Tab-separated table of N, CA and C in Angstrom:
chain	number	residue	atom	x	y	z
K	587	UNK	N	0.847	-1.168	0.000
K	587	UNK	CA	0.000	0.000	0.000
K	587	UNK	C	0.899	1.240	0.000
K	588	UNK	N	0.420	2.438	-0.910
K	588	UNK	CA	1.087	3.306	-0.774
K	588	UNK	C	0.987	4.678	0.042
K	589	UNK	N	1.962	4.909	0.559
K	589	UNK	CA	1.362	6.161	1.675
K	589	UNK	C	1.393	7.661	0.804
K	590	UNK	N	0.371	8.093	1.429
K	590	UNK	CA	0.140	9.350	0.525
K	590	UNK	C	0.653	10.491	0.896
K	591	UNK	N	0.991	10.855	-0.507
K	591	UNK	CA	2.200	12.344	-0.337
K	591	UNK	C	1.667	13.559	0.329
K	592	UNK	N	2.590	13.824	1.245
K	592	UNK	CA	1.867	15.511	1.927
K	592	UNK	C	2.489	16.474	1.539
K	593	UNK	N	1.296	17.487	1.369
K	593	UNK	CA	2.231	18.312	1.002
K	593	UNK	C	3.754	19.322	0.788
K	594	UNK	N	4.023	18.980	2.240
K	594	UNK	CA	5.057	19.612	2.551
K	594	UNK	C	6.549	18.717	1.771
K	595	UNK	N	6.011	17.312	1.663
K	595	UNK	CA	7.159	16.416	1.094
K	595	UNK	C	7.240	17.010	0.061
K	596	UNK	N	6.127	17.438	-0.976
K	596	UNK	CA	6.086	17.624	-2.310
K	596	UNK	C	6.660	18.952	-2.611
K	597	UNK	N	6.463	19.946	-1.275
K	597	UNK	CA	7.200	21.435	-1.686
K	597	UNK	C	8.532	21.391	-1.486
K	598	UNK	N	8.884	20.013	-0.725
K	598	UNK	CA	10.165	19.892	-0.243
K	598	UNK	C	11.293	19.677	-1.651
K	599	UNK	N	10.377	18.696	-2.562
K	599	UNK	CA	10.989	17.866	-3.487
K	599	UNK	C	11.102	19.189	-4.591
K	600	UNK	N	9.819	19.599	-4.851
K	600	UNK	CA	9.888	20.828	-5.579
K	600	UNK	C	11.029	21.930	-5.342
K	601	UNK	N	11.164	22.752	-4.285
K	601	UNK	CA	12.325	23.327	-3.478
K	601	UNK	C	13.383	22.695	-4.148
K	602	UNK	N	14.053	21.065	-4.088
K	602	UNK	CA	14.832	20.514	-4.397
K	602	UNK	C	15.373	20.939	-5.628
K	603	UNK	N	14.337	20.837	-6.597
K	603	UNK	CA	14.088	20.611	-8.090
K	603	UNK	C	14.619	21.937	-8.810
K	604	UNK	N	13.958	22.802	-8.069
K	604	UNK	CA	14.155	24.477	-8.327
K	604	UNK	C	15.517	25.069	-8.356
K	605	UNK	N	16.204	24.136	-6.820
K	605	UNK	CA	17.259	24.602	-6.748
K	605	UNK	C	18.354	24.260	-7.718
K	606	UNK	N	18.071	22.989	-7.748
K	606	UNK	CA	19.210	21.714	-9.058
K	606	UNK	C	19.052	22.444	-10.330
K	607	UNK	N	18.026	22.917	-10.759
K	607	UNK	CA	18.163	23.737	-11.965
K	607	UNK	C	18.633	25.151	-11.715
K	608	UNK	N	18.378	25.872	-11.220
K	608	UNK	CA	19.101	26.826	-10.956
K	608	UNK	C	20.409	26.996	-10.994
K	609	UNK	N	20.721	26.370	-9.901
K	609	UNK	CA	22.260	26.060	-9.797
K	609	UNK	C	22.719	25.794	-11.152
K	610	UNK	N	21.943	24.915	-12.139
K	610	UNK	CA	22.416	24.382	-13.125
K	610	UNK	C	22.624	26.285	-14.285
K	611	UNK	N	20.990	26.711	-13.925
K	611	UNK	CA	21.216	27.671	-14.865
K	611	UNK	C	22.268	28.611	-14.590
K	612	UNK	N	22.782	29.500	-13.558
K	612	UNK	CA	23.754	29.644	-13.247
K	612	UNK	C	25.094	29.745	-13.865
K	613	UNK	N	25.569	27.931	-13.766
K	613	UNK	CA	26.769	27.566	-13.873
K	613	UNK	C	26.655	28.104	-15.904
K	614	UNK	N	25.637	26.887	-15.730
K	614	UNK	CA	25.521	27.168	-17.279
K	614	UNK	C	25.691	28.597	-18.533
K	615	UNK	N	25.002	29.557	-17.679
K	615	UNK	CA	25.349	30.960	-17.989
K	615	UNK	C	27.095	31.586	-17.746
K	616	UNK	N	27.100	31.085	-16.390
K	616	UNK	CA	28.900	31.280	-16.355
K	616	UNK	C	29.275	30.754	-17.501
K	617	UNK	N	29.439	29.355	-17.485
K	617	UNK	CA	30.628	28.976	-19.295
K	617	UNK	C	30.114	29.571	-20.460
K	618	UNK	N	29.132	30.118	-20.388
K	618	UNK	CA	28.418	30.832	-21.848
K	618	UNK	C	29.298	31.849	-21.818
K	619	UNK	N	29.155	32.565	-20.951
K	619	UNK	CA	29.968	34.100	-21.005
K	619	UNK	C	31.744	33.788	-20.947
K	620	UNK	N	31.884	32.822	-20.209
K	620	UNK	CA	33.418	32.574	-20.225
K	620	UNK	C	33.831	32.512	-21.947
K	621	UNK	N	32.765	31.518	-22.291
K	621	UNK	CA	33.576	30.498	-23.592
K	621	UNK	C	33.222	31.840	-24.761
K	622	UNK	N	32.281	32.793	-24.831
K	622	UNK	CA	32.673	34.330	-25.814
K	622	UNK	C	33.459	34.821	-25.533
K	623	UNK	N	33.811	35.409	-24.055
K	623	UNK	CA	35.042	36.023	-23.731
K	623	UNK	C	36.292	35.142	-24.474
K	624	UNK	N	36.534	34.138	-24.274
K	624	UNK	CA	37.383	33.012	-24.568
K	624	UNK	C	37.924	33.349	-26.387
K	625	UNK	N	36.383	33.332	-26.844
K	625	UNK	CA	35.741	32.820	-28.325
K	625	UNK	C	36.376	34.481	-28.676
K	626	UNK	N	35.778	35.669	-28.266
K	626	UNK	CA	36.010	36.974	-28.765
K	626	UNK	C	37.751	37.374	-28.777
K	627	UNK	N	38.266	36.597	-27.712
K	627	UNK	CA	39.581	37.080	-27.481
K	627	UNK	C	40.410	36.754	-28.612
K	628	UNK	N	39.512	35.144	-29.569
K	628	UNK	CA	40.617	35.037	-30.393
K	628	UNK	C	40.541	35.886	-31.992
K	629	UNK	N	39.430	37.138	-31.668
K	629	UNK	CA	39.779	37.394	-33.054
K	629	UNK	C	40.127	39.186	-33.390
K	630	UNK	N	40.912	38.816	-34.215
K	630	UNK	CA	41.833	39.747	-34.260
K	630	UNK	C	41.152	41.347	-34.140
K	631	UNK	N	41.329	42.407	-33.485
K	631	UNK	CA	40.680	43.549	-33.407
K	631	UNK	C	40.795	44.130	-34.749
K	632	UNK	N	41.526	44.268	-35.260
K	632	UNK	CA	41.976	44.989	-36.940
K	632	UNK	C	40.568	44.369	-37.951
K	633	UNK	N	40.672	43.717	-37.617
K	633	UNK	CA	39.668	43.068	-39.211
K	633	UNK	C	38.315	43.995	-39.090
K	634	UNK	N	37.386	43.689	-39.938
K	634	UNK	CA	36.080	44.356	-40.453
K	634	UNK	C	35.167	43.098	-39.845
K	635	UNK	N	33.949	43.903	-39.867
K	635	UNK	CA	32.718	43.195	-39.496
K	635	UNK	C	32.253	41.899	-40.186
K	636	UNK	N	32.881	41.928	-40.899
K	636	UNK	CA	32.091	40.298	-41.690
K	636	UNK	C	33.124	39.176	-41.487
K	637	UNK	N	34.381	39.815	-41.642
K	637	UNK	CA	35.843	39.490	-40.835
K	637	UNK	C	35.858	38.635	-39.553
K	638	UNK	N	35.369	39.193	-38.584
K	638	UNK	CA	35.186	38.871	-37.436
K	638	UNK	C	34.068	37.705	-37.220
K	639	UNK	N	32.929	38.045	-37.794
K	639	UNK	CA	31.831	36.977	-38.131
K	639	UNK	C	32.245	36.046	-38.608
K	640	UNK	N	33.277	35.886	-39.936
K	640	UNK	CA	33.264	34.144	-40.109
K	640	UNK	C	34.563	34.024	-39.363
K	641	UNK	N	35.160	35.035	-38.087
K	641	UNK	CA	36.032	34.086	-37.392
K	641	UNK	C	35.757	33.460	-36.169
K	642	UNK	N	35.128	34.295	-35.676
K	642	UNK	CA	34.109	33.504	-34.679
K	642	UNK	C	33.528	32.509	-34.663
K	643	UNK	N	32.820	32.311	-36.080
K	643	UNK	CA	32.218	30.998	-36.363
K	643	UNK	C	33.443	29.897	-36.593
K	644	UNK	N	34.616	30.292	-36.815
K	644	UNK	CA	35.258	29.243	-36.928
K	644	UNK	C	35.934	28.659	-35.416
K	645	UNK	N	35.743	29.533	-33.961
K	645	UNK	CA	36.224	29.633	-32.933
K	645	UNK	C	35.319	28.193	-32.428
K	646	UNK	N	35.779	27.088	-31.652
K	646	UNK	CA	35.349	25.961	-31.058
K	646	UNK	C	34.105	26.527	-29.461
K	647	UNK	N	35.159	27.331	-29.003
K	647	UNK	CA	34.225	28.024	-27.647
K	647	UNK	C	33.205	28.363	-28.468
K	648	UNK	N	33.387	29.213	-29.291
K	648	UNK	CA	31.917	29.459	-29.938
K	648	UNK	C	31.102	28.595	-29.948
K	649	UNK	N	31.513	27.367	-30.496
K	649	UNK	CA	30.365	26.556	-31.056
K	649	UNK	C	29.852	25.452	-29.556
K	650	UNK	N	30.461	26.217	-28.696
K	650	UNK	CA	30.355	25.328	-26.875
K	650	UNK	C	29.512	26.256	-26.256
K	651	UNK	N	29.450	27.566	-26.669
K	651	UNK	CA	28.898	28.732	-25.964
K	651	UNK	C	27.181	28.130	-26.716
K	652	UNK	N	27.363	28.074	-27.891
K	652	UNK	CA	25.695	27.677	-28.472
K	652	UNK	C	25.655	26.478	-28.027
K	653	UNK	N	25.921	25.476	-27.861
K	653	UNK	CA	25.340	24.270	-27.071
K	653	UNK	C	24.786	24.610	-25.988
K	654	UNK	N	26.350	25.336	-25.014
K	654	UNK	CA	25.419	25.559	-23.486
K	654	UNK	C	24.294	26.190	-23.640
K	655	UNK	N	23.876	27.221	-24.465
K	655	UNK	CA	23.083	28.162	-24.672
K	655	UNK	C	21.507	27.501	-24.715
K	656	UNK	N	21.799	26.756	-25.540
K	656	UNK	CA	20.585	25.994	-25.785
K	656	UNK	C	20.367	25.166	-24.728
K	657	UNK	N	21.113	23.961	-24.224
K	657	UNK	CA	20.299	23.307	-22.969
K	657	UNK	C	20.270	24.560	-21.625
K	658	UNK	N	21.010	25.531	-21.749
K	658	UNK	CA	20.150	26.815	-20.834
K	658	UNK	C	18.733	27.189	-20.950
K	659	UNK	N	18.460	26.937	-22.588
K	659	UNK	CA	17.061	26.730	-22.795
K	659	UNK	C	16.315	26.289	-22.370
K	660	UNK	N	16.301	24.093	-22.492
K	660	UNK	CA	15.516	23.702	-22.010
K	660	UNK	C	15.739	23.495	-20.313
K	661	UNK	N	16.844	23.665	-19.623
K	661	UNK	CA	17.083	24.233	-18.213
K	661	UNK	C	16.019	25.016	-17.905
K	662	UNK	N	15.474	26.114	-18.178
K	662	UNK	CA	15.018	27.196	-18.014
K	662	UNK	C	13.374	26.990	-18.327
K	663	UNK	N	12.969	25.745	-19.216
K	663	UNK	CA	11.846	25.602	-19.435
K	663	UNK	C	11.620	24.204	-18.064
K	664	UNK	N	12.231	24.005	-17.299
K	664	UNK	CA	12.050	22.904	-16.027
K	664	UNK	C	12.477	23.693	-15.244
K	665	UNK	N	12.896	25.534	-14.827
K	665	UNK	CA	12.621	25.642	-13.962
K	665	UNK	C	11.356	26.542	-13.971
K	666	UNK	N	11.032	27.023	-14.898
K	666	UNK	CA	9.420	27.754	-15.380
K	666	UNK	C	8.112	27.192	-14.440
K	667	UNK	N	8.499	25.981	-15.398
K	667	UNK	CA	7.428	24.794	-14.527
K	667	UNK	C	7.338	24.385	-13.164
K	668	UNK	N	7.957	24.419	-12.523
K	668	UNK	CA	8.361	24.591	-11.062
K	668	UNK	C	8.619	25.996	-10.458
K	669	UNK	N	8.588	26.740	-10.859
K	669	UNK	CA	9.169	28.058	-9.799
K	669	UNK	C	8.138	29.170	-10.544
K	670	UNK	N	7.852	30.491	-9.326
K	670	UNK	CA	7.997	32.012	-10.068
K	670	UNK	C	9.068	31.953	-10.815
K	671	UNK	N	8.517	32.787	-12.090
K	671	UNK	CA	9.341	33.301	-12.544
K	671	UNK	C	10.125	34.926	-11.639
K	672	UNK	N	9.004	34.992	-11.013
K	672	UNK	CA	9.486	36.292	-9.737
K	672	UNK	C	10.685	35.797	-9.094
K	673	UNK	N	10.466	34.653	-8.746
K	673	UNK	CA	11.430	33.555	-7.502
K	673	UNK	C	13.146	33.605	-8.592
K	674	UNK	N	12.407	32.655	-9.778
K	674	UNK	CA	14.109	32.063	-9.997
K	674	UNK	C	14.987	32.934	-10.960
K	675	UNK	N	13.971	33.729	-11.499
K	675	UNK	CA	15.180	35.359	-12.499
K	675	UNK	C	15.987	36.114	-11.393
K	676	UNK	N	15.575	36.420	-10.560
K	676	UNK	CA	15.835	37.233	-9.624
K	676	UNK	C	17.486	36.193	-9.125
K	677	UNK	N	17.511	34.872	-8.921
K	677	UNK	CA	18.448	34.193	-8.380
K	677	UNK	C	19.590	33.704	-9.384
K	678	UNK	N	18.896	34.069	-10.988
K	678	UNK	CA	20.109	33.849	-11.717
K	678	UNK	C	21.054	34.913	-11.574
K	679	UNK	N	20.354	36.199	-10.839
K	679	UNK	CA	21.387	36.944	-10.755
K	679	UNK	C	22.823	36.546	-9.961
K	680	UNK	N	22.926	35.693	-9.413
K	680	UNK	CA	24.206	35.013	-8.657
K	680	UNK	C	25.289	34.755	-10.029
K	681	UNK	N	24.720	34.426	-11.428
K	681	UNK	CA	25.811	34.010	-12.325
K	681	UNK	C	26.622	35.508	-12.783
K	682	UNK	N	26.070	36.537	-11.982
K	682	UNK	CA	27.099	38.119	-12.166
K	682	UNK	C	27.766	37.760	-11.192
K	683	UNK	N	28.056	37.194	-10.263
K	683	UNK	CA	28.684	36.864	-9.060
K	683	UNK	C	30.041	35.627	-9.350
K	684	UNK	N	29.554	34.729	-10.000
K	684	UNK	CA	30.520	33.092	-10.646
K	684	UNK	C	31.300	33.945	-11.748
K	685	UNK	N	30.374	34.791	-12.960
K	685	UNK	CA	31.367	35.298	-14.147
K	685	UNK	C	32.315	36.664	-13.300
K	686	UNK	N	31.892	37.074	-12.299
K	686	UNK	CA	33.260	38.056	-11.973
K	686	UNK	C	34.260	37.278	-11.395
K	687	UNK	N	34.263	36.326	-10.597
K	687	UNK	CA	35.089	35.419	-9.799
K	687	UNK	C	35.594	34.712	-10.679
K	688	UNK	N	34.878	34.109	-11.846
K	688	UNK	CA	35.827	33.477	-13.133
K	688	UNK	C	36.721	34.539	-14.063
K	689	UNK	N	36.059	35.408	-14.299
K	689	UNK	CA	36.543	36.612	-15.123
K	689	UNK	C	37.974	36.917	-13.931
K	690	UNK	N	38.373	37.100	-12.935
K	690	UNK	CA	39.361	37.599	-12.001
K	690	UNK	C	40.465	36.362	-12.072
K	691	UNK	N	40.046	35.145	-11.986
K	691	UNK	CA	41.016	33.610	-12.485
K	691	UNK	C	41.210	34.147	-13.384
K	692	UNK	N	40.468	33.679	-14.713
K	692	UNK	CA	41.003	33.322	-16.052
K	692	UNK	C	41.785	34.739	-16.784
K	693	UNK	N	41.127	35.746	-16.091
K	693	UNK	CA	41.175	37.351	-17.319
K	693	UNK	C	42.144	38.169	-16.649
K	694	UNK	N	42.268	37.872	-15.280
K	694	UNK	CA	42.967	38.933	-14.558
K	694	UNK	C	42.130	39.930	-14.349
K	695	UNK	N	40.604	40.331	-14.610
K	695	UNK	CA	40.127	41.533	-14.133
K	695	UNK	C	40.253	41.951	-13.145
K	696	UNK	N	39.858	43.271	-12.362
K	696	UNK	CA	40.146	43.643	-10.897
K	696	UNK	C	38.793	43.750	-10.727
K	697	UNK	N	38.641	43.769	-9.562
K	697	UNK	CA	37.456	43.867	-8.933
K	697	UNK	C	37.727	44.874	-8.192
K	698	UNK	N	36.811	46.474	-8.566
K	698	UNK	CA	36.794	47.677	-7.188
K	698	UNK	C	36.461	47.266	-6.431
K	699	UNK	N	36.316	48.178	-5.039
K	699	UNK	CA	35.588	48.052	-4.171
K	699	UNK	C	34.029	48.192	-3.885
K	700	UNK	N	33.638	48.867	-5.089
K	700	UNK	CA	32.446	49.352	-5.565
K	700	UNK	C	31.891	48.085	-6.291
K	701	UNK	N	32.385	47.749	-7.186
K	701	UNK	CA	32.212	46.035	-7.714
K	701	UNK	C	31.577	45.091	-6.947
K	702	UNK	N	32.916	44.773	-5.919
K	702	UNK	CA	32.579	43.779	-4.743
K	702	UNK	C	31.203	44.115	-3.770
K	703	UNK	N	31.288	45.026	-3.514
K	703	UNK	CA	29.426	46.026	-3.170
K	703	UNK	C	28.495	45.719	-3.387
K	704	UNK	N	28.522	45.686	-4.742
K	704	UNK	CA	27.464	45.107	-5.732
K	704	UNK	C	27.162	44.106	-5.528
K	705	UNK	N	28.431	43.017	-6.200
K	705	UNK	CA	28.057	41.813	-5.722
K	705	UNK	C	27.686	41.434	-4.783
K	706	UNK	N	28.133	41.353	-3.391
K	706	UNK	CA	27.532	41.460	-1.817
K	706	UNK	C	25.835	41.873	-1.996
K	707	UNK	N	25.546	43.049	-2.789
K	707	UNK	CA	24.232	43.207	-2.693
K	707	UNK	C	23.634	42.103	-3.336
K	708	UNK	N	24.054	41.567	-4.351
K	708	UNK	CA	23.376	40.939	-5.435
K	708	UNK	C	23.475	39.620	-4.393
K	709	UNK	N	24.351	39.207	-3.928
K	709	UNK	CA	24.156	37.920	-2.679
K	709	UNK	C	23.012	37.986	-1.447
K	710	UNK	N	23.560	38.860	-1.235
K	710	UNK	CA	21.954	39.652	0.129
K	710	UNK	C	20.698	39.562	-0.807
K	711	UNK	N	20.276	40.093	-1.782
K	711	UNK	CA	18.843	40.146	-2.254
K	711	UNK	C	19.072	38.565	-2.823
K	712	UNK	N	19.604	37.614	-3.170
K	712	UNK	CA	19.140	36.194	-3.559
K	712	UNK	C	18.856	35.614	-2.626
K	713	UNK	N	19.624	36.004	-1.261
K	713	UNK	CA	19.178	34.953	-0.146
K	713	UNK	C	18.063	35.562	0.621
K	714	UNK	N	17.628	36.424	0.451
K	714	UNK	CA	16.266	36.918	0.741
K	714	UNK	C	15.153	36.594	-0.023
K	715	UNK	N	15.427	36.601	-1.205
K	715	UNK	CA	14.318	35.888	-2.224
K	715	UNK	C	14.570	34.523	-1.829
K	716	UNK	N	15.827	33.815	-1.722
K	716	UNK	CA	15.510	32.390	-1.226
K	716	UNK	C	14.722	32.057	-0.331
K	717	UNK	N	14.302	32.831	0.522
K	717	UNK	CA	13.803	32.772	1.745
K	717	UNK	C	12.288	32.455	1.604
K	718	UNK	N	11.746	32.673	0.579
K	718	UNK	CA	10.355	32.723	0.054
K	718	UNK	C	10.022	31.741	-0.429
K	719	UNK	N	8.535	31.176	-1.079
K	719	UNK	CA	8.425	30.293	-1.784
K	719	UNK	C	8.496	30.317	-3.385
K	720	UNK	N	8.657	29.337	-3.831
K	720	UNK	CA	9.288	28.541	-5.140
K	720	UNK	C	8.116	29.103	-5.494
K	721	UNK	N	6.862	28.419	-5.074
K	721	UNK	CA	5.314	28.854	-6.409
K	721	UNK	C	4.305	29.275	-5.544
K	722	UNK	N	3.983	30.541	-5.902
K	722	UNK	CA	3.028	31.000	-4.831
K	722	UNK	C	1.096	31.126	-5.829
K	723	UNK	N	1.667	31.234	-7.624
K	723	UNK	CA	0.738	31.060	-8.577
K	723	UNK	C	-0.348	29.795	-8.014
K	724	UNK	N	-1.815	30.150	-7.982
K	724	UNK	CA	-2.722	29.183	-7.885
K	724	UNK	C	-2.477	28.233	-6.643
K	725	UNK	N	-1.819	28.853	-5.482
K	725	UNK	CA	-1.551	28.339	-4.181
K	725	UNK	C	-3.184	28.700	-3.366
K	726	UNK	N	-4.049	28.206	-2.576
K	726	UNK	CA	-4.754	28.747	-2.106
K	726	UNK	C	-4.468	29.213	-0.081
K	727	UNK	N	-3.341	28.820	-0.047
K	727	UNK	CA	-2.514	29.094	1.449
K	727	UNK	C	-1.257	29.503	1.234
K	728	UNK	N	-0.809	30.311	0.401
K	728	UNK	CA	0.697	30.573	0.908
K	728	UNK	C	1.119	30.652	2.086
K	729	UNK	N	0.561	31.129	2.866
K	729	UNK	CA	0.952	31.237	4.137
K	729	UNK	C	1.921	30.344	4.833
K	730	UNK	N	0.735	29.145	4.378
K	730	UNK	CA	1.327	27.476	5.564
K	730	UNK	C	2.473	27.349	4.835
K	731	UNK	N	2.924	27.784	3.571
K	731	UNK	CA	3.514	27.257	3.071
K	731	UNK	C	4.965	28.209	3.232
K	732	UNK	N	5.078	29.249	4.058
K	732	UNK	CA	6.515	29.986	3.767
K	732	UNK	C	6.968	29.515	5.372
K	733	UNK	N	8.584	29.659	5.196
K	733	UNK	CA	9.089	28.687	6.504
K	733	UNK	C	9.283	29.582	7.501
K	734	UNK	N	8.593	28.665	8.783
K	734	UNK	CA	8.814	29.734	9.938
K	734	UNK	C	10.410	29.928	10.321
K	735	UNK	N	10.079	31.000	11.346
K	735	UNK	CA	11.768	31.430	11.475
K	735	UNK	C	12.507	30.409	12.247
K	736	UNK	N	12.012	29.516	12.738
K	736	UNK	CA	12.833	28.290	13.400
K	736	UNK	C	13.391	27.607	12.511
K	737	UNK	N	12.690	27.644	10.796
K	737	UNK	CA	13.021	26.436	9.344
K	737	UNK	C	14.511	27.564	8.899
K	738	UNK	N	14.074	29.131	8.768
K	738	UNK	CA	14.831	29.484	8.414
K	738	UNK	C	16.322	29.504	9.174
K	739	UNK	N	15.801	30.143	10.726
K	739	UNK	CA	17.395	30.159	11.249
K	739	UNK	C	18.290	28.062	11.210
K	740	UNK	N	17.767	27.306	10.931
K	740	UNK	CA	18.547	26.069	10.232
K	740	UNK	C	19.195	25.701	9.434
């Protein structure tokens, strides 16, 4: 016999689900932007516009940047289905956070102090939106459903 799902298991699993893609979209957006940076670096500044176009296309990152690009796609259509879109846009903002920390490895960029600010903010407002629920659309209790402060301070 099977025991029947409560809800809270199911927001639990959902929660889960939201996050695994996320995370995924994220990362995924980081190597997008890495592998143009990567892809742009190799072509020569001197040339002309059409120049540059079939060298790019001949660049490999390029053609890694459109792969990731696309399963960012269907990434993005499994976390739709599961999450606000209020909830999980707001949390891709963390991949401005992975591409400056990769961009500072791979590029040598600097990071101001004004930079780092930012980012810090952009960390503070995700974990505040984390704090909320995944789908609040066609909920008839949000309420029961956001975690008390005993779930959160855990």
């Amino acid at each position: 016999m099977t025991q029947p799902v409560t809800l809270k298991s199911t927001l639990l699993s959902r929660r889960q689900l939201v996050w695994l893609t996320l995370t995924l979209a994220i990362a995924m957006d980081t190597v997008v932007q890495l592998c143009w940076k990567f892809a742009i670096e190799q072509v020569p500044e001197t040339v002309g516009l059409w120049q540059s176009v079939a060298a790019i296309l001949q660049e490999p990152l390029f053609h890694v940047a459109l792969i990731v690009f696309c399963m960012q796609f269907f990434n993005w259509m499994i976390v739709l289905a599961h999450a606000d879109l209020s909830y999980a846009q707001p949390v891709t903002a963390l991949s401005y956070v992975t591409v400056s920390g990769a961009s500072v490895v791979l590029f040598q960029d600097q990071l101001s102090l004004l930079r780092m600010a930012g980012l810090a903010m952009i960390m503070v407002g995700v974990w505040v939106i984390s704090r909320t629920n995944v789908r609040t659309a066609g909920l008839a209790s949000v309420q029961d459903e956001e975690p008390s402060m005993s779930e959160v301070s855990r």
